[in-house]
Amino acid sequence: MKISDFQTKDVINIVDGKKLGQVSDLELDLRAGRIDSIVVPTFTRFFGMFGGGTDVVIPWRNIVKIGADVVLVRLDEAKAAAYRAEEEEELQARN
């Protein structure tokens, strides 16, 4: 599978059913020859044009299933709550 194949897939958290976004990058362990984690960007106001958002780094062990269109992940409640709070702030800033 190519990195570009990952980048077209939506990432869904199975804990709350929330769409987190799409994979933007992979963190690799070159010595072991494996993927350590996937990176899903979060964007601040204006879709990230002004200032960068934070990235959600999801360890490979948290990937439950890679399907044709989605990557299912198990993101713990604390991280998911922080992600939702950031999204709410972004929406309020736009309005």
PDB file of N, CA and C in Angstrom:
ATOM      1  N   MET A   1       0.844  -1.175   0.000  1.00  0.00           N
ATOM      2  CA  MET A   1       0.000   0.000   0.000  1.00  0.00           C
ATOM      3  C   MET A   1       0.890   1.239   0.000  1.00  0.00           C
ATOM      4  N   LYS A   2       0.520   2.236  -0.769  1.00  0.00           N
ATOM      5  CA  LYS A   2       1.280   3.478  -0.871  1.00  0.00           C
ATOM      6  C   LYS A   2       0.748   4.499   0.130  1.00  0.00           C
ATOM      7  N   ILE A   3       1.583   5.474   0.476  1.00  0.00           N
ATOM      8  CA  ILE A   3       1.141   6.559   1.352  1.00  0.00           C
ATOM      9  C   ILE A   3      -0.041   7.282   0.729  1.00  0.00           C
ATOM     10  N   SER A   4      -0.007   7.463  -0.571  1.00  0.00           N
ATOM     11  CA  SER A   4      -1.118   8.159  -1.243  1.00  0.00           C
ATOM     12  C   SER A   4      -2.434   7.397  -1.093  1.00  0.00           C
ATOM     13  N   ASP A   5      -2.369   6.070  -0.954  1.00  0.00           N
ATOM     14  CA  ASP A   5      -3.577   5.288  -0.708  1.00  0.00           C
ATOM     15  C   ASP A   5      -4.168   5.620   0.657  1.00  0.00           C
ATOM     16  N   PHE A   6      -3.309   5.825   1.650  1.00  0.00           N
ATOM     17  CA  PHE A   6      -3.775   6.208   2.983  1.00  0.00           C
ATOM     18  C   PHE A   6      -4.410   7.593   2.976  1.00  0.00           C
ATOM     19  N   GLN A   7      -3.842   8.501   2.198  1.00  0.00           N
ATOM     20  CA  GLN A   7      -4.286   9.893   2.215  1.00  0.00           C
ATOM     21  C   GLN A   7      -5.676  10.102   1.634  1.00  0.00           C
ATOM     22  N   THR A   8      -6.222   9.116   0.965  1.00  0.00           N
ATOM     23  CA  THR A   8      -7.574   9.251   0.419  1.00  0.00           C
ATOM     24  C   THR A   8      -8.627   8.654   1.348  1.00  0.00           C
ATOM     25  N   LYS A   9      -8.193   8.061   2.432  1.00  0.00           N
ATOM     26  CA  LYS A   9      -9.116   7.392   3.353  1.00  0.00           C
ATOM     27  C   LYS A   9      -9.502   8.311   4.511  1.00  0.00           C
ATOM     28  N   ASP A  10     -10.776   8.259   4.904  1.00  0.00           N
ATOM     29  CA  ASP A  10     -11.230   8.971   6.088  1.00  0.00           C
ATOM     30  C   ASP A  10     -10.827   8.178   7.322  1.00  0.00           C
ATOM     31  N   VAL A  11     -10.464   8.887   8.373  1.00  0.00           N
ATOM     32  CA  VAL A  11     -10.114   8.247   9.638  1.00  0.00           C
ATOM     33  C   VAL A  11     -11.294   8.425  10.591  1.00  0.00           C
ATOM     34  N   ILE A  12     -11.812   7.298  11.081  1.00  0.00           N
ATOM     35  CA  ILE A  12     -12.980   7.299  11.961  1.00  0.00           C
ATOM     36  C   ILE A  12     -12.596   6.700  13.304  1.00  0.00           C
ATOM     37  N   ASN A  13     -12.969   7.402  14.384  1.00  0.00           N
ATOM     38  CA  ASN A  13     -12.733   6.894  15.730  1.00  0.00           C
ATOM     39  C   ASN A  13     -13.901   6.000  16.122  1.00  0.00           C
ATOM     40  N   ILE A  14     -13.643   4.726  16.390  1.00  0.00           N
ATOM     41  CA  ILE A  14     -14.731   3.798  16.709  1.00  0.00           C
ATOM     42  C   ILE A  14     -15.279   4.015  18.115  1.00  0.00           C
ATOM     43  N   VAL A  15     -14.566   4.769  18.954  1.00  0.00           N
ATOM     44  CA  VAL A  15     -15.053   5.033  20.305  1.00  0.00           C
ATOM     45  C   VAL A  15     -16.304   5.902  20.273  1.00  0.00           C
ATOM     46  N   ASP A  16     -16.289   6.939  19.414  1.00  0.00           N
ATOM     47  CA  ASP A  16     -17.439   7.845  19.357  1.00  0.00           C
ATOM     48  C   ASP A  16     -18.027   8.004  17.955  1.00  0.00           C
ATOM     49  N   GLY A  17     -17.478   7.309  16.966  1.00  0.00           N
ATOM     50  CA  GLY A  17     -17.996   7.384  15.599  1.00  0.00           C
ATOM     51  C   GLY A  17     -17.642   8.660  14.865  1.00  0.00           C
ATOM     52  N   LYS A  18     -16.768   9.460  15.421  1.00  0.00           N
ATOM     53  CA  LYS A  18     -16.419  10.760  14.852  1.00  0.00           C
ATOM     54  C   LYS A  18     -15.391  10.633  13.741  1.00  0.00           C
ATOM     55  N   LYS A  19     -15.624  11.379  12.667  1.00  0.00           N
ATOM     56  CA  LYS A  19     -14.647  11.460  11.584  1.00  0.00           C
ATOM     57  C   LYS A  19     -13.561  12.431  12.016  1.00  0.00           C
ATOM     58  N   LEU A  20     -12.317  11.966  12.011  1.00  0.00           N
ATOM     59  CA  LEU A  20     -11.198  12.789  12.455  1.00  0.00           C
ATOM     60  C   LEU A  20     -10.553  13.560  11.314  1.00  0.00           C
ATOM     61  N   GLY A  21     -10.734  13.103  10.105  1.00  0.00           N
ATOM     62  CA  GLY A  21     -10.120  13.735   8.942  1.00  0.00           C
ATOM     63  C   GLY A  21      -9.495  12.677   8.056  1.00  0.00           C
ATOM     64  N   GLN A  22      -8.480  13.086   7.329  1.00  0.00           N
ATOM     65  CA  GLN A  22      -7.772  12.155   6.454  1.00  0.00           C
ATOM     66  C   GLN A  22      -6.299  12.123   6.836  1.00  0.00           C
ATOM     67  N   VAL A  23      -5.669  11.011   6.565  1.00  0.00           N
ATOM     68  CA  VAL A  23      -4.252  10.832   6.887  1.00  0.00           C
ATOM     69  C   VAL A  23      -3.435  11.826   6.069  1.00  0.00           C
ATOM     70  N   SER A  24      -2.561  12.568   6.757  1.00  0.00           N
ATOM     71  CA  SER A  24      -1.696  13.494   6.034  1.00  0.00           C
ATOM     72  C   SER A  24      -0.269  12.975   5.944  1.00  0.00           C
ATOM     73  N   ASP A  25       0.101  12.143   6.911  1.00  0.00           N
ATOM     74  CA  ASP A  25       1.487  11.691   6.951  1.00  0.00           C
ATOM     75  C   ASP A  25       1.582  10.403   7.756  1.00  0.00           C
ATOM     76  N   LEU A  26       2.699   9.752   7.627  1.00  0.00           N
ATOM     77  CA  LEU A  26       3.003   8.548   8.405  1.00  0.00           C
ATOM     78  C   LEU A  26       4.306   8.781   9.134  1.00  0.00           C
ATOM     79  N   GLU A  27       4.400   8.290  10.360  1.00  0.00           N
ATOM     80  CA  GLU A  27       5.667   8.306  11.079  1.00  0.00           C
ATOM     81  C   GLU A  27       6.242   6.895  10.976  1.00  0.00           C
ATOM     82  N   LEU A  28       7.467   6.808  10.497  1.00  0.00           N
ATOM     83  CA  LEU A  28       8.085   5.514  10.215  1.00  0.00           C
ATOM     84  C   LEU A  28       9.221   5.210  11.173  1.00  0.00           C
ATOM     85  N   ASP A  29       9.398   3.937  11.460  1.00  0.00           N
ATOM     86  CA  ASP A  29      10.576   3.441  12.155  1.00  0.00           C
ATOM     87  C   ASP A  29      11.423   2.788  11.074  1.00  0.00           C
ATOM     88  N   LEU A  30      12.397   3.528  10.562  1.00  0.00           N
ATOM     89  CA  LEU A  30      13.187   3.049   9.438  1.00  0.00           C
ATOM     90  C   LEU A  30      14.070   1.864   9.805  1.00  0.00           C
ATOM     91  N   ARG A  31      14.526   1.837  11.044  1.00  0.00           N
ATOM     92  CA  ARG A  31      15.383   0.717  11.458  1.00  0.00           C
ATOM     93  C   ARG A  31      14.610  -0.592  11.464  1.00  0.00           C
ATOM     94  N   ALA A  32      13.372  -0.544  11.951  1.00  0.00           N
ATOM     95  CA  ALA A  32      12.551  -1.766  12.021  1.00  0.00           C
ATOM     96  C   ALA A  32      11.766  -1.983  10.728  1.00  0.00           C
ATOM     97  N   GLY A  33      11.687  -0.941   9.888  1.00  0.00           N
ATOM     98  CA  GLY A  33      10.964  -1.063   8.626  1.00  0.00           C
ATOM     99  C   GLY A  33       9.468  -1.172   8.805  1.00  0.00           C
ATOM    100  N   ARG A  34       8.924  -0.337   9.724  1.00  0.00           N
ATOM    101  CA  ARG A  34       7.488  -0.390   9.965  1.00  0.00           C
ATOM    102  C   ARG A  34       6.923   1.008  10.207  1.00  0.00           C
ATOM    103  N   ILE A  35       5.611   1.095  10.140  1.00  0.00           N
ATOM    104  CA  ILE A  35       4.908   2.347  10.407  1.00  0.00           C
ATOM    105  C   ILE A  35       4.676   2.441  11.911  1.00  0.00           C
ATOM    106  N   ASP A  36       5.072   3.564  12.511  1.00  0.00           N
ATOM    107  CA  ASP A  36       4.844   3.778  13.941  1.00  0.00           C
ATOM    108  C   ASP A  36       3.474   4.382  14.205  1.00  0.00           C
ATOM    109  N   SER A  37       3.072   5.352  13.369  1.00  0.00           N
ATOM    110  CA  SER A  37       1.803   6.032  13.600  1.00  0.00           C
ATOM    111  C   SER A  37       1.347   6.737  12.329  1.00  0.00           C
ATOM    112  N   ILE A  38       0.058   7.102  12.342  1.00  0.00           N
ATOM    113  CA  ILE A  38      -0.484   7.928  11.265  1.00  0.00           C
ATOM    114  C   ILE A  38      -0.754   9.310  11.839  1.00  0.00           C
ATOM    115  N   VAL A  39      -0.693  10.317  10.986  1.00  0.00           N
ATOM    116  CA  VAL A  39      -0.887  11.696  11.408  1.00  0.00           C
ATOM    117  C   VAL A  39      -2.110  12.250  10.696  1.00  0.00           C
ATOM    118  N   VAL A  40      -3.040  12.787  11.491  1.00  0.00           N
ATOM    119  CA  VAL A  40      -4.256  13.397  10.950  1.00  0.00           C
ATOM    120  C   VAL A  40      -4.242  14.860  11.388  1.00  0.00           C
ATOM    121  N   PRO A  41      -4.217  15.800  10.442  1.00  0.00           N
ATOM    122  CA  PRO A  41      -4.153  17.211  10.826  1.00  0.00           C
ATOM    123  C   PRO A  41      -5.507  17.733  11.298  1.00  0.00           C
ATOM    124  N   THR A  42      -5.446  18.672  12.221  1.00  0.00           N
ATOM    125  CA  THR A  42      -6.622  19.446  12.589  1.00  0.00           C
ATOM    126  C   THR A  42      -6.311  20.862  12.146  1.00  0.00           C
ATOM    127  N   PHE A  43      -7.311  21.546  11.676  1.00  0.00           N
ATOM    128  CA  PHE A  43      -7.071  22.875  11.129  1.00  0.00           C
ATOM    129  C   PHE A  43      -7.683  23.944  12.012  1.00  0.00           C
ATOM    130  N   THR A  44      -6.992  25.057  12.106  1.00  0.00           N
ATOM    131  CA  THR A  44      -7.539  26.195  12.813  1.00  0.00           C
ATOM    132  C   THR A  44      -8.385  26.988  11.840  1.00  0.00           C
ATOM    133  N   ARG A  45      -8.806  28.148  12.243  1.00  0.00           N
ATOM    134  CA  ARG A  45      -9.715  28.940  11.408  1.00  0.00           C
ATOM    135  C   ARG A  45      -9.183  29.134   9.990  1.00  0.00           C
ATOM    136  N   PHE A  46     -10.080  29.355   9.091  1.00  0.00           N
ATOM    137  CA  PHE A  46      -9.790  29.531   7.668  1.00  0.00           C
ATOM    138  C   PHE A  46      -9.111  28.304   7.078  1.00  0.00           C
ATOM    139  N   PHE A  47      -9.484  27.139   7.580  1.00  0.00           N
ATOM    140  CA  PHE A  47      -8.997  25.876   7.049  1.00  0.00           C
ATOM    141  C   PHE A  47      -7.481  25.787   7.043  1.00  0.00           C
ATOM    142  N   GLY A  48      -6.858  26.331   8.083  1.00  0.00           N
ATOM    143  CA  GLY A  48      -5.414  26.193   8.239  1.00  0.00           C
ATOM    144  C   GLY A  48      -4.598  27.183   7.438  1.00  0.00           C
ATOM    145  N   MET A  49      -5.255  28.138   6.773  1.00  0.00           N
ATOM    146  CA  MET A  49      -4.503  29.089   5.962  1.00  0.00           C
ATOM    147  C   MET A  49      -3.692  30.046   6.833  1.00  0.00           C
ATOM    148  N   PHE A  50      -4.210  30.373   8.018  1.00  0.00           N
ATOM    149  CA  PHE A  50      -3.517  31.287   8.918  1.00  0.00           C
ATOM    150  C   PHE A  50      -3.213  30.548  10.211  1.00  0.00           C
ATOM    151  N   GLY A  51      -2.016  30.125  10.355  1.00  0.00           N
ATOM    152  CA  GLY A  51      -1.634  29.388  11.552  1.00  0.00           C
ATOM    153  C   GLY A  51      -1.931  27.908  11.375  1.00  0.00           C
ATOM    154  N   GLY A  52      -1.078  27.111  11.896  1.00  0.00           N
ATOM    155  CA  GLY A  52      -1.257  25.679  11.742  1.00  0.00           C
ATOM    156  C   GLY A  52      -2.081  25.099  12.868  1.00  0.00           C
ATOM    157  N   GLY A  53      -2.800  24.068  12.565  1.00  0.00           N
ATOM    158  CA  GLY A  53      -3.514  23.348  13.599  1.00  0.00           C
ATOM    159  C   GLY A  53      -2.581  22.343  14.230  1.00  0.00           C
ATOM    160  N   THR A  54      -3.081  21.671  15.205  1.00  0.00           N
ATOM    161  CA  THR A  54      -2.286  20.615  15.804  1.00  0.00           C
ATOM    162  C   THR A  54      -2.593  19.326  15.059  1.00  0.00           C
ATOM    163  N   ASP A  55      -1.690  18.409  15.134  1.00  0.00           N
ATOM    164  CA  ASP A  55      -1.892  17.125  14.481  1.00  0.00           C
ATOM    165  C   ASP A  55      -2.294  16.087  15.516  1.00  0.00           C
ATOM    166  N   VAL A  56      -3.175  15.202  15.136  1.00  0.00           N
ATOM    167  CA  VAL A  56      -3.508  14.057  15.965  1.00  0.00           C
ATOM    168  C   VAL A  56      -2.617  12.923  15.477  1.00  0.00           C
ATOM    169  N   VAL A  57      -1.736  12.445  16.346  1.00  0.00           N
ATOM    170  CA  VAL A  57      -0.829  11.354  16.013  1.00  0.00           C
ATOM    171  C   VAL A  57      -1.417  10.081  16.624  1.00  0.00           C
ATOM    172  N   ILE A  58      -1.760   9.144  15.764  1.00  0.00           N
ATOM    173  CA  ILE A  58      -2.421   7.916  16.198  1.00  0.00           C
ATOM    174  C   ILE A  58      -1.448   6.755  16.044  1.00  0.00           C
ATOM    175  N   PRO A  59      -1.052   6.152  17.173  1.00  0.00           N
ATOM    176  CA  PRO A  59      -0.119   5.019  17.095  1.00  0.00           C
ATOM    177  C   PRO A  59      -0.696   3.873  16.260  1.00  0.00           C
ATOM    178  N   TRP A  60       0.180   3.162  15.582  1.00  0.00           N
ATOM    179  CA  TRP A  60      -0.238   2.057  14.716  1.00  0.00           C
ATOM    180  C   TRP A  60      -1.052   1.024  15.479  1.00  0.00           C
ATOM    181  N   ARG A  61      -0.710   0.808  16.748  1.00  0.00           N
ATOM    182  CA  ARG A  61      -1.434  -0.191  17.555  1.00  0.00           C
ATOM    183  C   ARG A  61      -2.896   0.203  17.775  1.00  0.00           C
ATOM    184  N   ASN A  62      -3.238   1.480  17.565  1.00  0.00           N
ATOM    185  CA  ASN A  62      -4.616   1.946  17.742  1.00  0.00           C
ATOM    186  C   ASN A  62      -5.447   1.817  16.470  1.00  0.00           C
ATOM    187  N   ILE A  63      -4.837   1.369  15.388  1.00  0.00           N
ATOM    188  CA  ILE A  63      -5.592   1.149  14.155  1.00  0.00           C
ATOM    189  C   ILE A  63      -6.280  -0.201  14.269  1.00  0.00           C
ATOM    190  N   VAL A  64      -7.603  -0.168  14.124  1.00  0.00           N
ATOM    191  CA  VAL A  64      -8.403  -1.377  14.269  1.00  0.00           C
ATOM    192  C   VAL A  64      -8.553  -2.086  12.933  1.00  0.00           C
ATOM    193  N   LYS A  65      -8.826  -1.313  11.879  1.00  0.00           N
ATOM    194  CA  LYS A  65      -9.090  -1.902  10.562  1.00  0.00           C
ATOM    195  C   LYS A  65      -8.803  -0.865   9.488  1.00  0.00           C
ATOM    196  N   ILE A  66      -8.206  -1.310   8.407  1.00  0.00           N
ATOM    197  CA  ILE A  66      -8.000  -0.465   7.231  1.00  0.00           C
ATOM    198  C   ILE A  66      -8.886  -1.026   6.138  1.00  0.00           C
ATOM    199  N   GLY A  67      -9.902  -0.244   5.769  1.00  0.00           N
ATOM    200  CA  GLY A  67     -10.832  -0.677   4.740  1.00  0.00           C
ATOM    201  C   GLY A  67     -10.557   0.006   3.417  1.00  0.00           C
ATOM    202  N   ALA A  68     -11.439  -0.209   2.465  1.00  0.00           N
ATOM    203  CA  ALA A  68     -11.283   0.376   1.137  1.00  0.00           C
ATOM    204  C   ALA A  68     -11.407   1.901   1.175  1.00  0.00           C
ATOM    205  N   ASP A  69     -12.276   2.416   2.061  1.00  0.00           N
ATOM    206  CA  ASP A  69     -12.529   3.860   2.101  1.00  0.00           C
ATOM    207  C   ASP A  69     -12.183   4.519   3.428  1.00  0.00           C
ATOM    208  N   VAL A  70     -12.042   3.728   4.491  1.00  0.00           N
ATOM    209  CA  VAL A  70     -11.822   4.307   5.812  1.00  0.00           C
ATOM    210  C   VAL A  70     -10.734   3.567   6.576  1.00  0.00           C
ATOM    211  N   VAL A  71     -10.184   4.282   7.548  1.00  0.00           N
ATOM    212  CA  VAL A  71      -9.281   3.690   8.534  1.00  0.00           C
ATOM    213  C   VAL A  71      -9.993   3.833   9.874  1.00  0.00           C
ATOM    214  N   LEU A  72     -10.292   2.704  10.513  1.00  0.00           N
ATOM    215  CA  LEU A  72     -10.952   2.724  11.814  1.00  0.00           C
ATOM    216  C   LEU A  72      -9.890   2.701  12.893  1.00  0.00           C
ATOM    217  N   VAL A  73      -9.988   3.658  13.826  1.00  0.00           N
ATOM    218  CA  VAL A  73      -9.012   3.758  14.903  1.00  0.00           C
ATOM    219  C   VAL A  73      -9.728   3.785  16.244  1.00  0.00           C
ATOM    220  N   ARG A  74      -9.002   3.423  17.280  1.00  0.00           N
ATOM    221  CA  ARG A  74      -9.519   3.523  18.647  1.00  0.00           C
ATOM    222  C   ARG A  74      -8.702   4.613  19.328  1.00  0.00           C
ATOM    223  N   LEU A  75      -9.327   5.783  19.449  1.00  0.00           N
ATOM    224  CA  LEU A  75      -8.672   6.936  20.069  1.00  0.00           C
ATOM    225  C   LEU A  75      -9.284   7.111  21.444  1.00  0.00           C
ATOM    226  N   ASP A  76      -8.465   7.090  22.487  1.00  0.00           N
ATOM    227  CA  ASP A  76      -8.999   7.135  23.846  1.00  0.00           C
ATOM    228  C   ASP A  76      -9.840   8.386  24.079  1.00  0.00           C
ATOM    229  N   GLU A  77     -10.668   8.322  25.094  1.00  0.00           N
ATOM    230  CA  GLU A  77     -11.624   9.390  25.383  1.00  0.00           C
ATOM    231  C   GLU A  77     -10.963  10.734  25.623  1.00  0.00           C
ATOM    232  N   ALA A  78      -9.829  10.755  26.298  1.00  0.00           N
ATOM    233  CA  ALA A  78      -9.165  12.025  26.596  1.00  0.00           C
ATOM    234  C   ALA A  78      -8.712  12.721  25.325  1.00  0.00           C
ATOM    235  N   LYS A  79      -8.086  11.967  24.421  1.00  0.00           N
ATOM    236  CA  LYS A  79      -7.645  12.556  23.152  1.00  0.00           C
ATOM    237  C   LYS A  79      -8.837  12.971  22.308  1.00  0.00           C
ATOM    238  N   ALA A  80      -9.861  12.146  22.276  1.00  0.00           N
ATOM    239  CA  ALA A  80     -11.053  12.453  21.487  1.00  0.00           C
ATOM    240  C   ALA A  80     -11.720  13.716  22.015  1.00  0.00           C
ATOM    241  N   ALA A  81     -11.789  13.870  23.338  1.00  0.00           N
ATOM    242  CA  ALA A  81     -12.402  15.060  23.933  1.00  0.00           C
ATOM    243  C   ALA A  81     -11.595  16.314  23.587  1.00  0.00           C
ATOM    244  N   ALA A  82     -10.272  16.218  23.636  1.00  0.00           N
ATOM    245  CA  ALA A  82      -9.421  17.359  23.285  1.00  0.00           C
ATOM    246  C   ALA A  82      -9.604  17.725  21.823  1.00  0.00           C
ATOM    247  N   TYR A  83      -9.721  16.728  20.974  1.00  0.00           N
ATOM    248  CA  TYR A  83      -9.924  16.953  19.551  1.00  0.00           C
ATOM    249  C   TYR A  83     -11.264  17.654  19.311  1.00  0.00           C
ATOM    250  N   ARG A  84     -12.326  17.197  19.995  1.00  0.00           N
ATOM    251  CA  ARG A  84     -13.655  17.813  19.845  1.00  0.00           C
ATOM    252  C   ARG A  84     -13.648  19.249  20.338  1.00  0.00           C
ATOM    253  N   ALA A  85     -12.965  19.516  21.448  1.00  0.00           N
ATOM    254  CA  ALA A  85     -12.894  20.873  21.991  1.00  0.00           C
ATOM    255  C   ALA A  85     -12.206  21.807  21.008  1.00  0.00           C
ATOM    256  N   GLU A  86     -11.151  21.339  20.384  1.00  0.00           N
ATOM    257  CA  GLU A  86     -10.445  22.157  19.399  1.00  0.00           C
ATOM    258  C   GLU A  86     -11.335  22.446  18.192  1.00  0.00           C
ATOM    259  N   GLU A  87     -12.091  21.441  17.761  1.00  0.00           N
ATOM    260  CA  GLU A  87     -13.004  21.639  16.639  1.00  0.00           C
ATOM    261  C   GLU A  87     -14.087  22.659  16.975  1.00  0.00           C
ATOM    262  N   GLU A  88     -14.625  22.589  18.193  1.00  0.00           N
ATOM    263  CA  GLU A  88     -15.654  23.546  18.617  1.00  0.00           C
ATOM    264  C   GLU A  88     -15.110  24.956  18.643  1.00  0.00           C
ATOM    265  N   GLU A  89     -13.884  25.142  19.119  1.00  0.00           N
ATOM    266  CA  GLU A  89     -13.249  26.455  19.115  1.00  0.00           C
ATOM    267  C   GLU A  89     -13.106  26.987  17.700  1.00  0.00           C
ATOM    268  N   GLU A  90     -12.739  26.095  16.795  1.00  0.00           N
ATOM    269  CA  GLU A  90     -12.585  26.480  15.387  1.00  0.00           C
ATOM    270  C   GLU A  90     -13.916  26.963  14.814  1.00  0.00           C
ATOM    271  N   LEU A  91     -14.985  26.237  15.098  1.00  0.00           N
ATOM    272  CA  LEU A  91     -16.303  26.621  14.598  1.00  0.00           C
ATOM    273  C   LEU A  91     -16.748  27.963  15.172  1.00  0.00           C
ATOM    274  N   GLN A  92     -16.496  28.179  16.448  1.00  0.00           N
ATOM    275  CA  GLN A  92     -16.864  29.450  17.067  1.00  0.00           C
ATOM    276  C   GLN A  92     -16.072  30.607  16.476  1.00  0.00           C
ATOM    277  N   ALA A  93     -14.812  30.367  16.159  1.00  0.00           N
ATOM    278  CA  ALA A  93     -13.972  31.421  15.571  1.00  0.00           C
ATOM    279  C   ALA A  93     -14.461  31.796  14.179  1.00  0.00           C
ATOM    280  N   ARG A  94     -15.011  30.823  13.456  1.00  0.00           N
ATOM    281  CA  ARG A  94     -15.517  31.111  12.106  1.00  0.00           C
ATOM    282  C   ARG A  94     -16.819  31.907  12.149  1.00  0.00           C
ATOM    283  N   ASN A  95     -17.606  31.713  13.199  1.00  0.00           N
ATOM    284  CA  ASN A  95     -18.929  32.378  13.280  1.00  0.00           C
ATOM    285  C   ASN A  95     -18.859  33.692  13.927  1.00  0.00           C
TER     286      ASN A  95
END
